[in-house]
Coordinates of C-alpha atoms and ligand atoms in Angstrom, one line a residue:
M950 CA -7.2 10.3 34.4
N951 CA -6.0 13.6 32.9
V952 CA -7.4 14.6 29.5
F953 CA -5.8 17.4 27.6
K954 CA -7.0 19.5 24.7
T955 CA -3.5 20.9 23.9
H956 CA -0.2 19.2 23.5
L957 CA 1.5 22.0 25.4
A958 CA -0.6 21.4 28.5
L959 CA 0.0 17.7 28.2
N960 CA 3.7 18.1 27.9
T961 CA 3.8 20.6 30.9
F962 CA 2.0 18.0 32.9
L963 CA 4.3 15.1 31.9
E964 CA 7.5 17.2 32.5
Q965 CA 6.5 17.4 36.2
H966 CA 6.5 13.6 36.3
A967 CA 9.8 13.2 34.4
P968 CA 8.8 9.9 32.7
A969 CA 11.5 7.3 32.2
S970 CA 9.8 6.4 28.9
T971 CA 6.6 7.3 27.1
G972 CA 4.4 5.2 24.8
L973 CA 2.1 6.8 22.3
V974 CA -1.1 5.1 21.0
P975 CA -2.6 7.2 18.3
T976 CA -6.3 6.5 17.7
M977 CA -9.3 8.1 16.2
G978 CA -11.5 7.0 19.1
A979 CA -14.5 4.7 19.1
L980 CA -12.3 2.4 21.1
H981 CA -12.7 -1.4 21.0
S982 CA -10.7 -4.4 22.2
G983 CA -8.2 -4.0 19.3
H984 CA -7.3 -0.5 20.5
L985 CA -7.2 -1.7 24.1
S986 CA -4.7 -4.4 23.2
L987 CA -2.4 -1.7 21.9
V988 CA -2.9 0.5 25.0
K989 CA -2.3 -2.6 27.3
K990 CA 1.0 -3.4 25.5
A991 CA 2.0 0.3 25.7
C992 CA 1.2 0.2 29.5
D993 CA 3.4 -2.9 30.0
E994 CA 6.3 -1.4 28.1
N995 CA 6.4 2.2 29.2
D996 CA 6.5 4.4 32.3
W997 CA 3.8 6.8 31.0
V998 CA 1.3 6.2 28.2
I999 CA -0.3 8.9 26.0
V1000 CA -3.5 7.8 24.1
S1001 CA -4.4 10.3 21.4
I1002 CA -8.0 10.5 20.2
F1003 CA -8.5 12.6 17.1
V1004 CA -10.5 12.0 14.0
N1005 CA -8.0 13.2 11.4
P1006 CA -9.7 15.0 8.6
T1007 CA -6.7 14.9 6.2
Q1008 CA -6.9 11.1 5.9
F1009 CA -10.4 11.0 4.6
D1010 CA -11.1 11.4 0.9
D1011 CA -14.8 11.0 1.4
P1012 CA -16.5 13.8 3.4
N1013 CA -19.5 11.4 4.2
D1014 CA -17.1 8.8 5.7
L1015 CA -15.6 11.5 7.9
K1016 CA -19.0 12.8 9.0
K1017 CA -20.1 9.2 9.8
Y1018 CA -17.0 8.2 11.7
P1019 CA -18.3 7.2 15.2
K1020 CA -17.4 9.6 18.0
T1021 CA -17.7 8.1 21.5
L1022 CA -15.4 10.2 23.7
P1023 CA -17.1 9.6 27.1
A1024 CA -17.2 5.8 26.6
D1025 CA -13.6 5.9 25.3
L1026 CA -12.4 7.7 28.4
D1027 CA -14.3 5.3 30.6
Q1028 CA -12.5 2.3 29.1
L1029 CA -9.1 4.0 29.4
A1030 CA -9.5 5.1 32.9
R1031 CA -9.3 1.5 34.1
L1032 CA -6.0 0.6 32.5
K1033 CA -3.1 2.4 34.2
E1034 CA -2.7 5.2 36.6
K1035 CA 0.2 6.8 34.5
L1036 CA -2.0 7.2 31.4
V1037 CA -3.0 10.5 29.9
V1038 CA -5.3 11.3 27.0
Y1039 CA -4.8 13.8 24.3
A1040 CA -8.1 14.7 22.7
P1041 CA -7.5 18.0 20.9
N1042 CA -9.6 20.2 18.7
E1043 CA -8.5 20.5 15.1
D1044 CA -6.5 23.7 15.6
D1045 CA -4.1 22.2 18.1
L1046 CA -2.7 19.8 15.5
Y1047 CA -3.5 21.9 12.4
P1048 CA -3.0 25.6 13.6
N1049 CA -2.7 27.1 10.1
N1050 CA -4.5 24.9 7.7
T1051 CA -5.6 21.3 7.3
T1052 CA -3.5 20.5 4.3
P1053 CA -1.5 17.3 4.4
K1054 CA 2.2 17.3 3.7
N1055 CA 3.6 15.5 0.7
Y1056 CA 6.1 12.8 1.8
P1057 CA 8.0 10.8 -0.7
L1058 CA 6.3 7.6 0.4
G1059 CA 6.7 5.8 -3.0
P1060 CA 4.7 2.9 -4.2
L1061 CA 3.7 1.8 -0.7
A1062 CA 1.3 4.7 -0.6
T1063 CA -0.3 4.2 -3.9
L1064 CA -1.2 0.5 -3.7
M1065 CA -4.3 -1.1 -2.2
E1066 CA -5.7 1.4 0.4
G1067 CA -3.7 4.1 -1.3
A1068 CA -5.2 3.4 -4.7
S1069 CA -8.7 3.3 -3.3
R1070 CA -8.5 6.3 -1.0
N1071 CA -6.8 9.2 -2.6
G1072 CA -4.3 10.9 -0.4
H1073 CA -5.1 8.7 2.6
F1074 CA -1.6 7.9 3.6
Q1075 CA -0.3 11.4 3.2
G1076 CA -3.0 12.4 5.7
V1077 CA -2.0 9.6 8.0
A1078 CA 1.7 10.4 7.7
T1079 CA 1.0 14.1 8.3
V1080 CA -0.9 13.6 11.5
V1081 CA 1.3 10.9 12.9
H1082 CA 4.4 13.0 12.3
K1083 CA 2.7 15.9 14.1
L1084 CA 2.0 13.6 17.1
F1085 CA 5.6 12.3 17.1
N1086 CA 6.9 15.9 17.0
A1087 CA 4.4 17.0 19.7
F1088 CA 5.3 14.3 22.2
N1089 CA 8.6 12.7 21.2
P1090 CA 7.5 9.2 22.4
S1091 CA 10.0 6.4 23.1
R1092 CA 7.6 4.0 21.4
A1093 CA 4.4 4.1 19.3
Y1094 CA 1.9 1.4 18.9
F1095 CA 0.0 0.4 15.7
G1096 CA -2.3 -2.6 14.9
E1097 CA -1.6 -5.0 12.1
K1098 CA -5.2 -4.7 10.8
D1099 CA -3.8 -1.5 9.1
F1100 CA -0.8 -3.4 8.0
Q1101 CA -0.1 -1.0 5.0
Q1102 CA -0.4 1.9 7.4
L1103 CA 2.2 0.3 9.7
Q1104 CA 4.6 0.0 6.8
I1105 CA 4.0 3.6 5.8
I1106 CA 4.7 4.7 9.4
R1107 CA 7.9 2.8 9.4
Q1108 CA 8.9 4.5 6.1
L1109 CA 8.0 7.9 7.7
V1110 CA 10.3 7.2 10.6
A1111 CA 13.2 6.2 8.3
L1112 CA 12.6 9.2 6.0
E1113 CA 12.5 11.8 8.8
N1114 CA 15.2 10.0 10.9
L1115 CA 13.0 9.8 13.9
S1116 CA 14.0 8.0 17.1
V1117 CA 10.6 6.5 18.0
Q1118 CA 10.4 2.7 18.1
I1119 CA 7.4 1.5 16.1
V1120 CA 5.7 -1.5 17.8
N1121 CA 3.3 -3.7 15.8
C1122 CA 0.4 -5.5 17.5
P1123 CA -1.6 -8.5 16.1
I1124 CA -5.1 -8.1 14.8
V1125 CA -7.8 -8.7 17.5
R1126 CA -10.9 -10.5 16.1
E1127 CA -14.4 -11.0 17.3
A1128 CA -15.4 -14.6 18.2
S1129 CA -16.7 -14.9 14.6
G1130 CA -13.3 -14.0 13.2
L1131 CA -14.3 -10.6 12.0
A1132 CA -11.5 -8.1 12.6
M1133 CA -12.3 -5.6 15.3
S1134 CA -13.0 -2.1 13.7
S1135 CA -14.6 1.1 14.8
R1136 CA -16.7 0.8 11.6
N1137 CA -18.3 -2.6 12.7
V1138 CA -20.9 -0.8 14.8
R1139 CA -22.3 0.7 11.6
L1140 CA -23.2 -2.8 10.2
S1141 CA -26.8 -3.8 10.3
P1142 CA -27.6 -7.1 12.1
Q1143 CA -27.9 -8.9 8.8
Q1144 CA -24.5 -7.5 7.6
Q1145 CA -23.0 -8.5 10.9
Q1146 CA -24.0 -12.1 10.3
K1147 CA -22.3 -12.1 6.9
A1148 CA -19.2 -10.0 7.7
P1149 CA -17.3 -13.0 9.2
L1150 CA -17.1 -14.4 5.6
I1151 CA -14.3 -11.9 5.0
Y1152 CA -12.0 -13.7 7.4
Q1153 CA -13.3 -17.1 6.5
T1154 CA -12.3 -16.4 2.9
L1155 CA -8.8 -15.3 4.0
T1156 CA -8.2 -18.5 6.0
T1157 CA -9.6 -20.7 3.1
A1158 CA -7.2 -18.8 0.7
R1159 CA -4.3 -19.5 3.0
K1160 CA -5.2 -23.2 3.1
N1161 CA -5.3 -23.3 -0.7
K1162 CA -1.8 -21.9 -1.0
T1163 CA -0.4 -25.5 -1.0
T1164 CA -2.3 -26.4 -4.2
E1165 CA -3.1 -23.2 -6.0
S1166 CA -1.2 -20.3 -7.5
P1167 CA -1.7 -16.7 -6.3
Q1168 CA -3.6 -15.9 -9.5
Q1169 CA -5.9 -18.9 -9.0
I1170 CA -6.7 -18.0 -5.4
T1171 CA -7.2 -14.3 -6.4
S1172 CA -9.6 -15.3 -9.1
D1173 CA -11.6 -17.6 -6.8
V1174 CA -11.9 -15.0 -4.1
T1175 CA -12.8 -12.3 -6.6
A1176 CA -15.6 -14.6 -8.1
F1177 CA -16.9 -15.4 -4.6
F1178 CA -17.4 -11.8 -3.6
Q1179 CA -18.6 -10.6 -7.0
N1180 CA -21.4 -13.2 -6.8
H1181 CA -22.3 -12.3 -3.2
P1182 CA -25.1 -9.7 -2.9
A1183 CA -24.0 -8.5 0.5
F1184 CA -20.5 -7.4 -0.6
E1185 CA -18.8 -5.1 -3.1
L1186 CA -15.2 -6.2 -3.5
D1187 CA -12.7 -3.3 -3.7
Y1188 CA -9.6 -5.5 -3.9
F1189 CA -8.1 -8.8 -2.9
C1190 CA -4.4 -9.3 -3.5
I1191 CA -1.5 -11.5 -2.3
V1192 CA 1.6 -9.5 -1.8
D1193 CA 5.2 -9.6 -0.5
S1194 CA 4.8 -8.5 3.2
K1195 CA 7.7 -6.0 2.9
T1196 CA 7.3 -4.3 -0.5
L1197 CA 3.4 -5.0 -0.7
Q1198 CA 4.0 -5.8 -4.4
P1199 CA 1.8 -8.6 -5.8
V1200 CA 3.5 -12.0 -6.0
E1201 CA 3.4 -14.2 -9.1
R1202 CA 4.3 -17.4 -7.3
F1203 CA 4.8 -18.6 -3.7
L1204 CA 8.4 -18.8 -2.8
P1205 CA 9.5 -20.6 0.4
Q1206 CA 11.9 -17.8 1.6
Q1207 CA 9.3 -15.0 1.0
E1208 CA 6.7 -13.9 3.5
N1209 CA 3.4 -13.1 1.9
R1210 CA 0.2 -11.6 3.0
A1211 CA -3.3 -11.5 1.5
F1212 CA -5.2 -8.2 1.8
I1213 CA -8.9 -7.5 1.3
A1214 CA -11.2 -4.5 1.2
V1215 CA -14.9 -4.8 0.7
K1216 CA -17.9 -2.6 1.1
M1217 CA -21.0 -3.8 2.9
G1218 CA -23.5 -1.1 2.0
E1219 CA -21.8 2.1 3.0
V1220 CA -19.4 0.5 5.4
R1221 CA -15.8 -0.2 4.1
L1222 CA -14.0 -3.1 5.9
I1223 CA -10.4 -4.2 5.5
D1224 CA -8.5 -7.3 6.8
N1225 CA -5.4 -9.2 6.0
I1226 CA -3.7 -12.5 6.9
K1227 CA -0.1 -13.8 6.9
F1228 CA 0.4 -16.6 4.5
Ligands
LIG1746 O1 -5.2 3.9 12.6 C1 -5.8 5.0 12.9 O2 -6.7 5.0 13.7 C2 -5.4 6.3 12.3 O3 -5.1 6.1 10.9 C3 -4.3 7.0 13.0 C4 -3.0 6.2 13.0 C5 -4.7 7.2 14.5 C6 -4.0 8.3 12.4 O4 -5.0 9.2 12.4

């Protein structure tokens, strides 16, 4: 499997193989089964697949979080090498993607970027949009793959594609969960054994909330979930909300023709975890 540090070298290599289509899977490494499900789908649907591994500094508002983000390149390459012959990895240094400065762009992303993760992580989505746009420009992929765990990010990317009139097709992939129900995340390895035991409560709460939809209002469910986490010593609740899946605006009542989703972000010690569920 070929691993490239520069997009120019990767493109030169791919040009020699004249791919019929290319699928891009942008990642920040520390690959787990969730990432691999995206890569496998990309492998099924494209001639060549590019997996990018780059911990993007412009999407972190907390330097400590950036410093502690797990970096496991040799293990990542090992997992990818087994998947497809026509798969290449782009694992650049910062200056290949940010040759002049590491300042994010300022896209008119609107309210999508200031709710939930956007409200809690200042400038996060401008950083995501900046790096994803750079990757799209560098490789001009036919398709790009994103997981629904970062559902808000997925909507932001779709908005970026519309704003910049890009031709790439955005493919969404379902959340992959551990047997306990905990959504797979590169951050899970930072949980202590005690925290790992309690973390499945996040998804259990989401499924209970969904069940209660038939008898309770969004406000009642939100207040129950908030009370549960506020009284639990292992968690610090950042937000729980029930929103319209398209606009991500909170809903006042459940309407039959509207698709809703519940989103949650909690901290367990220093580790921030997010999850969501379709109602
Ligand atoms: O979801 C991620 O891992 C990152 O936000 C992404 C899309 C690779 C951009 O850095």
